[in-house]
Tab-separated table of C-alpha atoms in Angstrom:
chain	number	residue	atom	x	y	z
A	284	UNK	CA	-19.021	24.006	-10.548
A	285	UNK	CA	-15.304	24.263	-9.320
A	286	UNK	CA	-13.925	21.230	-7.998
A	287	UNK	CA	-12.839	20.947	-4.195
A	288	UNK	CA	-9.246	19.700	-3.924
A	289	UNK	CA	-9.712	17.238	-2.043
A	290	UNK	CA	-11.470	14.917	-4.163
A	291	UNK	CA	-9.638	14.884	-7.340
A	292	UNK	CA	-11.076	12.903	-10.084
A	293	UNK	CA	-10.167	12.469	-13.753
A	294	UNK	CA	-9.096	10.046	-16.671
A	295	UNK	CA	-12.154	7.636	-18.037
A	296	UNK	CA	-13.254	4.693	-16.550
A	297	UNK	CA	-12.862	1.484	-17.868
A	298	UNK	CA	-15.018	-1.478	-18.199
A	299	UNK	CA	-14.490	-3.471	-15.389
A	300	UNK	CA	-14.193	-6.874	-16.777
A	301	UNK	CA	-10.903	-5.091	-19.258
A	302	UNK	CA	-9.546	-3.933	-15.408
A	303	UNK	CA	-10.110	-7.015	-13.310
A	304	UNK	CA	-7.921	-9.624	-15.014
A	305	UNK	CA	-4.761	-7.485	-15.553
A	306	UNK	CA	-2.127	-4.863	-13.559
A	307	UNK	CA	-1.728	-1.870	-13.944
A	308	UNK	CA	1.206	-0.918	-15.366
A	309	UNK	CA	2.615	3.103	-14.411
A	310	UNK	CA	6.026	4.820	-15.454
A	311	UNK	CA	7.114	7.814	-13.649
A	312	UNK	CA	9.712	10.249	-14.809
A	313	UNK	CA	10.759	13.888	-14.205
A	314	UNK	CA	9.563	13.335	-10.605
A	315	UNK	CA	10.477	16.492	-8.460
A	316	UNK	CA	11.183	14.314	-5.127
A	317	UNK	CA	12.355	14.987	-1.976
A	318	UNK	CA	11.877	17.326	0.686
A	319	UNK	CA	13.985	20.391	-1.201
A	320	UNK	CA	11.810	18.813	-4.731
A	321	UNK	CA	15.561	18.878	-6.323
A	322	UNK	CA	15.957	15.668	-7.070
A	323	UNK	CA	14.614	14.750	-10.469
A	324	UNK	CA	13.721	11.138	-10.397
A	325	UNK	CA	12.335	8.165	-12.427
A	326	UNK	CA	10.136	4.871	-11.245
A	327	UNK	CA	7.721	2.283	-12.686
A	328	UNK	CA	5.853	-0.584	-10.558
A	329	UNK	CA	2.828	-2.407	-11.033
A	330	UNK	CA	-0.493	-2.096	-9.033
A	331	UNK	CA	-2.443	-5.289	-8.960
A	332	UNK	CA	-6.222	-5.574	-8.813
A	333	UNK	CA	-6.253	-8.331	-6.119
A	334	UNK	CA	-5.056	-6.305	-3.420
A	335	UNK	CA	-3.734	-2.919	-2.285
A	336	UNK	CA	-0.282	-1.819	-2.838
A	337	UNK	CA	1.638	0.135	-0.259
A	338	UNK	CA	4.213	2.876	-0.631
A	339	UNK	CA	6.580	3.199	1.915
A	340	UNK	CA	9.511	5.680	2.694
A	341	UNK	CA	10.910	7.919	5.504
A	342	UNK	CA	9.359	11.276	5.643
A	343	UNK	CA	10.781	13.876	2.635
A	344	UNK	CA	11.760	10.488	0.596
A	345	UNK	CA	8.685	11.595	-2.012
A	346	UNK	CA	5.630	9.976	-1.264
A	347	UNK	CA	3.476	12.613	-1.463
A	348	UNK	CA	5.370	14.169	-4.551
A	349	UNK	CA	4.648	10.421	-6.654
A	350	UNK	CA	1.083	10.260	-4.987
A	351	UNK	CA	0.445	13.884	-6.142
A	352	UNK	CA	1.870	13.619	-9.585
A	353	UNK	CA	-0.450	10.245	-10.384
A	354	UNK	CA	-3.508	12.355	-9.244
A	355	UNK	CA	-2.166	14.536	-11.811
A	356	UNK	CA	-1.436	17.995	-10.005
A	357	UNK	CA	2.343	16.904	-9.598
A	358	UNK	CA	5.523	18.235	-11.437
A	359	UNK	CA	6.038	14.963	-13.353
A	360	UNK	CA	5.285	12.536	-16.251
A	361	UNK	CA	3.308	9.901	-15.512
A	362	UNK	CA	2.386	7.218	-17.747
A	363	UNK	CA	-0.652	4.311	-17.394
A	364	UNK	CA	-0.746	0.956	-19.375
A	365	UNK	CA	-2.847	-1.892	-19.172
A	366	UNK	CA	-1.403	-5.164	-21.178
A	367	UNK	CA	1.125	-2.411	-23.010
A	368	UNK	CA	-2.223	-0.539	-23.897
A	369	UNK	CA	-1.915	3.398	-22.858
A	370	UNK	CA	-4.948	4.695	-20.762
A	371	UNK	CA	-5.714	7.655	-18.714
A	372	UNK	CA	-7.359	6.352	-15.759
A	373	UNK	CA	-10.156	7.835	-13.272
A	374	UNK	CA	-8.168	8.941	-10.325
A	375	UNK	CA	-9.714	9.303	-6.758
A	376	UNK	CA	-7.662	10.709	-4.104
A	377	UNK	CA	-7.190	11.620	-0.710
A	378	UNK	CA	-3.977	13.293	-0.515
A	379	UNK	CA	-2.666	15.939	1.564
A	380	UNK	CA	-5.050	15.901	4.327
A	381	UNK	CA	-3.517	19.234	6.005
A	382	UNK	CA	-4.280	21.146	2.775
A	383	UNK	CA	-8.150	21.579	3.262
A	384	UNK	CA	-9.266	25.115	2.918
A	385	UNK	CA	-10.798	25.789	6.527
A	386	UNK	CA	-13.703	28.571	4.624
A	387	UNK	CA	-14.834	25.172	2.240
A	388	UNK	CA	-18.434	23.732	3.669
A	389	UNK	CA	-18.743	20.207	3.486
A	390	UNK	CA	-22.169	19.855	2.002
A	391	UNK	CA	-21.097	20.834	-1.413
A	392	UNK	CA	-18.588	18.686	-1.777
A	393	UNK	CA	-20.484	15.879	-0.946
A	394	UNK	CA	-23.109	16.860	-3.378
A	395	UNK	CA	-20.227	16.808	-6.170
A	396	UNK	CA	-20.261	12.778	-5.309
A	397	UNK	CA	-23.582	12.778	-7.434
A	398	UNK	CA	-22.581	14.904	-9.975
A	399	UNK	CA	-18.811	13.465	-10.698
A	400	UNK	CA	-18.313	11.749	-14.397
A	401	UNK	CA	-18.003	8.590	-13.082
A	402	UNK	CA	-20.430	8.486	-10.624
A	403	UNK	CA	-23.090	5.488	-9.772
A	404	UNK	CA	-26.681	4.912	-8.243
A	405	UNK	CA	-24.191	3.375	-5.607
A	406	UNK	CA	-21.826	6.228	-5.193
A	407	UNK	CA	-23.755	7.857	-2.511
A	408	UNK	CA	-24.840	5.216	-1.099
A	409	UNK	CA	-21.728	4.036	-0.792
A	410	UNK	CA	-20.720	7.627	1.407
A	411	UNK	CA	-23.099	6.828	3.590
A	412	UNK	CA	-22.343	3.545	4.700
A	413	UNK	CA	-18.518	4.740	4.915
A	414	UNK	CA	-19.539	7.085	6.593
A	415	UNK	CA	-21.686	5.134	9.660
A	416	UNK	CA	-18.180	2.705	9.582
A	417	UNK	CA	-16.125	5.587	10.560
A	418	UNK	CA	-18.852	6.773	12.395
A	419	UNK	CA	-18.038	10.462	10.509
A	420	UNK	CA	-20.784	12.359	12.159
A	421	UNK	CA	-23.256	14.640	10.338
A	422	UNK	CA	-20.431	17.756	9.145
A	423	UNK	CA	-22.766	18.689	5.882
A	424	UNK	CA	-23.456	22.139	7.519
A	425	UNK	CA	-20.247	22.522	8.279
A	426	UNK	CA	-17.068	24.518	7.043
A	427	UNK	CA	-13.657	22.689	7.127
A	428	UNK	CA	-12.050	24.596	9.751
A	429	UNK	CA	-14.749	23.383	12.254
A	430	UNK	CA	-13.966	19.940	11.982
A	431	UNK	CA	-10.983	17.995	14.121
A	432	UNK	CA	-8.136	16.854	12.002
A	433	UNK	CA	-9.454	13.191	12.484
A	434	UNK	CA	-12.832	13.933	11.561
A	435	UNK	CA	-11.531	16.156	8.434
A	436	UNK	CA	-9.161	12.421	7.379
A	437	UNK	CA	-11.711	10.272	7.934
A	438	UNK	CA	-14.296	12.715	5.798
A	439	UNK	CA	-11.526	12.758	2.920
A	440	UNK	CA	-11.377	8.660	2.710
A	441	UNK	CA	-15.232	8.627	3.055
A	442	UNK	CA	-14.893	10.421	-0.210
A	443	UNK	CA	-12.127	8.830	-1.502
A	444	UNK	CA	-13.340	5.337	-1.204
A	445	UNK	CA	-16.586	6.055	-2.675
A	446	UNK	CA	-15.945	7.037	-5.959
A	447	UNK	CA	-16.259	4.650	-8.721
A	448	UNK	CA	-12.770	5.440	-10.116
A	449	UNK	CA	-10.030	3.211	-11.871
A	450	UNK	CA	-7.387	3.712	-9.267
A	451	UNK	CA	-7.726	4.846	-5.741
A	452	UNK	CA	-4.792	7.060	-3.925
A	453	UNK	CA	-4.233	7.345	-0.264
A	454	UNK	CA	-1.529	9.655	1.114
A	455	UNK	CA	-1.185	8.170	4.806
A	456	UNK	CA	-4.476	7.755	5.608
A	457	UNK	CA	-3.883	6.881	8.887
A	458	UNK	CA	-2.541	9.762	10.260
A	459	UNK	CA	-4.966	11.427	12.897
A	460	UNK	CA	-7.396	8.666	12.597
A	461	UNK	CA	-8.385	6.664	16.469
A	462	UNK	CA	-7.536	3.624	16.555
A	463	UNK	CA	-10.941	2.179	15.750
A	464	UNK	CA	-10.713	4.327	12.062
A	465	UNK	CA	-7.277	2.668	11.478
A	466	UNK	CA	-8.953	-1.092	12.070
A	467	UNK	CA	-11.788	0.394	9.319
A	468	UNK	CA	-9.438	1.133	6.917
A	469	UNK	CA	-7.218	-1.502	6.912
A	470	UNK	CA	-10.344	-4.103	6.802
A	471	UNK	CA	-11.994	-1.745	4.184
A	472	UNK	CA	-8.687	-2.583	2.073
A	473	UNK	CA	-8.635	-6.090	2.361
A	474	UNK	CA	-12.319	-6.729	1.833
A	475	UNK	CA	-11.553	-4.056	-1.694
A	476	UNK	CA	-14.414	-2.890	-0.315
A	477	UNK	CA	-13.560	1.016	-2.448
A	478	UNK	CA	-14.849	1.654	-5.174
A	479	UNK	CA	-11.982	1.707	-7.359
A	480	UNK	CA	-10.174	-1.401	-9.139
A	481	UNK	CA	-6.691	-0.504	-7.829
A	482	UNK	CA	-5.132	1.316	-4.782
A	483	UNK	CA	-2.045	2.496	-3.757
A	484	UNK	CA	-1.376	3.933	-0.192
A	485	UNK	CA	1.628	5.380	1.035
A	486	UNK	CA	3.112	4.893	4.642
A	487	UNK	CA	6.233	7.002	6.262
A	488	UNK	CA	6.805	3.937	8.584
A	489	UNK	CA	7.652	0.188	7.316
A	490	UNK	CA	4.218	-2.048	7.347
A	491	UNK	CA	4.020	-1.823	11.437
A	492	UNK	CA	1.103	1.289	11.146
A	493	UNK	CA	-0.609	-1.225	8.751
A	494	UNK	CA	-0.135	-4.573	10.416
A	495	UNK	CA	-3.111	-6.986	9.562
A	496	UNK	CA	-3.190	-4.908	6.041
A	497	UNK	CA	-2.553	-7.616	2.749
A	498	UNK	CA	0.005	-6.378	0.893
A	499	UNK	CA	0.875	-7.144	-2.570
A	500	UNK	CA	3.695	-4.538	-2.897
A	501	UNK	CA	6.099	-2.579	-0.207
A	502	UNK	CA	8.852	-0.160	-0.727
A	503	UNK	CA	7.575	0.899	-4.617
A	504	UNK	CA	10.315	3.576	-3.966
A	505	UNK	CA	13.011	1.036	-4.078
A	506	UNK	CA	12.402	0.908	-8.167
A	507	UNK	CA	13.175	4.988	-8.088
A	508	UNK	CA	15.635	5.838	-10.210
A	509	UNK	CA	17.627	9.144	-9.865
């Protein structure tokens, strides 16, 4: 079955208790950045288990080009290490929200959550309480194009954040969600209430759009070397 982009899942996951005690360790280089992608660029940072890290930049600074090339469908060498220990870790991420394909239906990609390498007893489960806390309403019969740009973000996180993956990507998942969303997400984050052991989400603002969000990094883009 062909994957929908907008759950992108790969890598192997590890043992929790070998994930839980340690960061996560991730060199960038050859990083197409920018809004023109001619800027060929190099970072590293560390993602800690204990609570989300944020990315955050002016619009056309990268974001999206980093977040897309650690999902693995970017133009760029990324590298994973745990404790100076290569891995290649299970990836789940909502990225590009204005990218859906409107003729896509809904249902099968949520069936995919049951099917996916990594997936749990808990995985679905775990939809459809996300789903009743962003009170996402039934869009299984659906096509893409139907739904609001709100509904379509907060069906991508619902996704996202279900998936019992290694590290957890989130491309300004704020953006067209109501108020009430954005107070899910951020408490979803502090509570790690995801399924994955580390996240990183990016931001075009400083940490205002994510006050009351616990942040154990800001401004990974600083460490970008050109």
């Amino acid at each position: 079955m062909a994957r929908h982009p907008r759950v992108l899942v790969r890598g192997v996951q590890l043992q929790a208790r070998q994930l839980l005690r340690s960061d996560l360790s991730v060199e960038v280089s050859h990083l197409r950045a920018g809004s023109s992608g001619d800027r060929d660029r190099s970072c590293d940072f560390t993602l800690s288990p204990a609570a989300a890290s944020v990315l955050v930049g002016p619009n056309g600074t990268g974001k999206t080009s980093l977040m897309r090339t650690l999902a693995g469908i970017g133009h760029g060498t990324v590298r994973f290490s745990i404790d100076h220990r290569s891995l290649d870790p299970s990836v789940a991420a909502a990225l590009d929200f204005l990218g859906f394909d409107p003729s896509y239906r809904v249902g099968p990609a949520i069936s995919e959550l049951e099917t996916a390498a990594d997936a749990t007893a808990e995985t679905l489960l775990r939809f459809e309480a996300l789903s009743n806390r962003f009170m996402l309403p039934d869009v299984a019969g659906r096509r893409i194009g139907e739904l609001s740009l709100g509904t379509r973000q907060k069906l991508r996180l619902c996704l996202a954040l279900s998936q019992p993956a290694t590290l957890l990507l989130l491309d300004e998942p704020l953006r067209a969600l109501d108020q009430a969303a954005c107070a899910v997400l951020i408490d979803l984050l502090n509570q790690r209430a995801y399924g994955s052991t580390y996240a990183l989400v990016s931001s075009h603002q400083d940490t205002g759009d994510l006050l009351g969000l616990r942040i154990d990094a800001v401004s990974l883009m600083a460490s970008a070397r050109d």
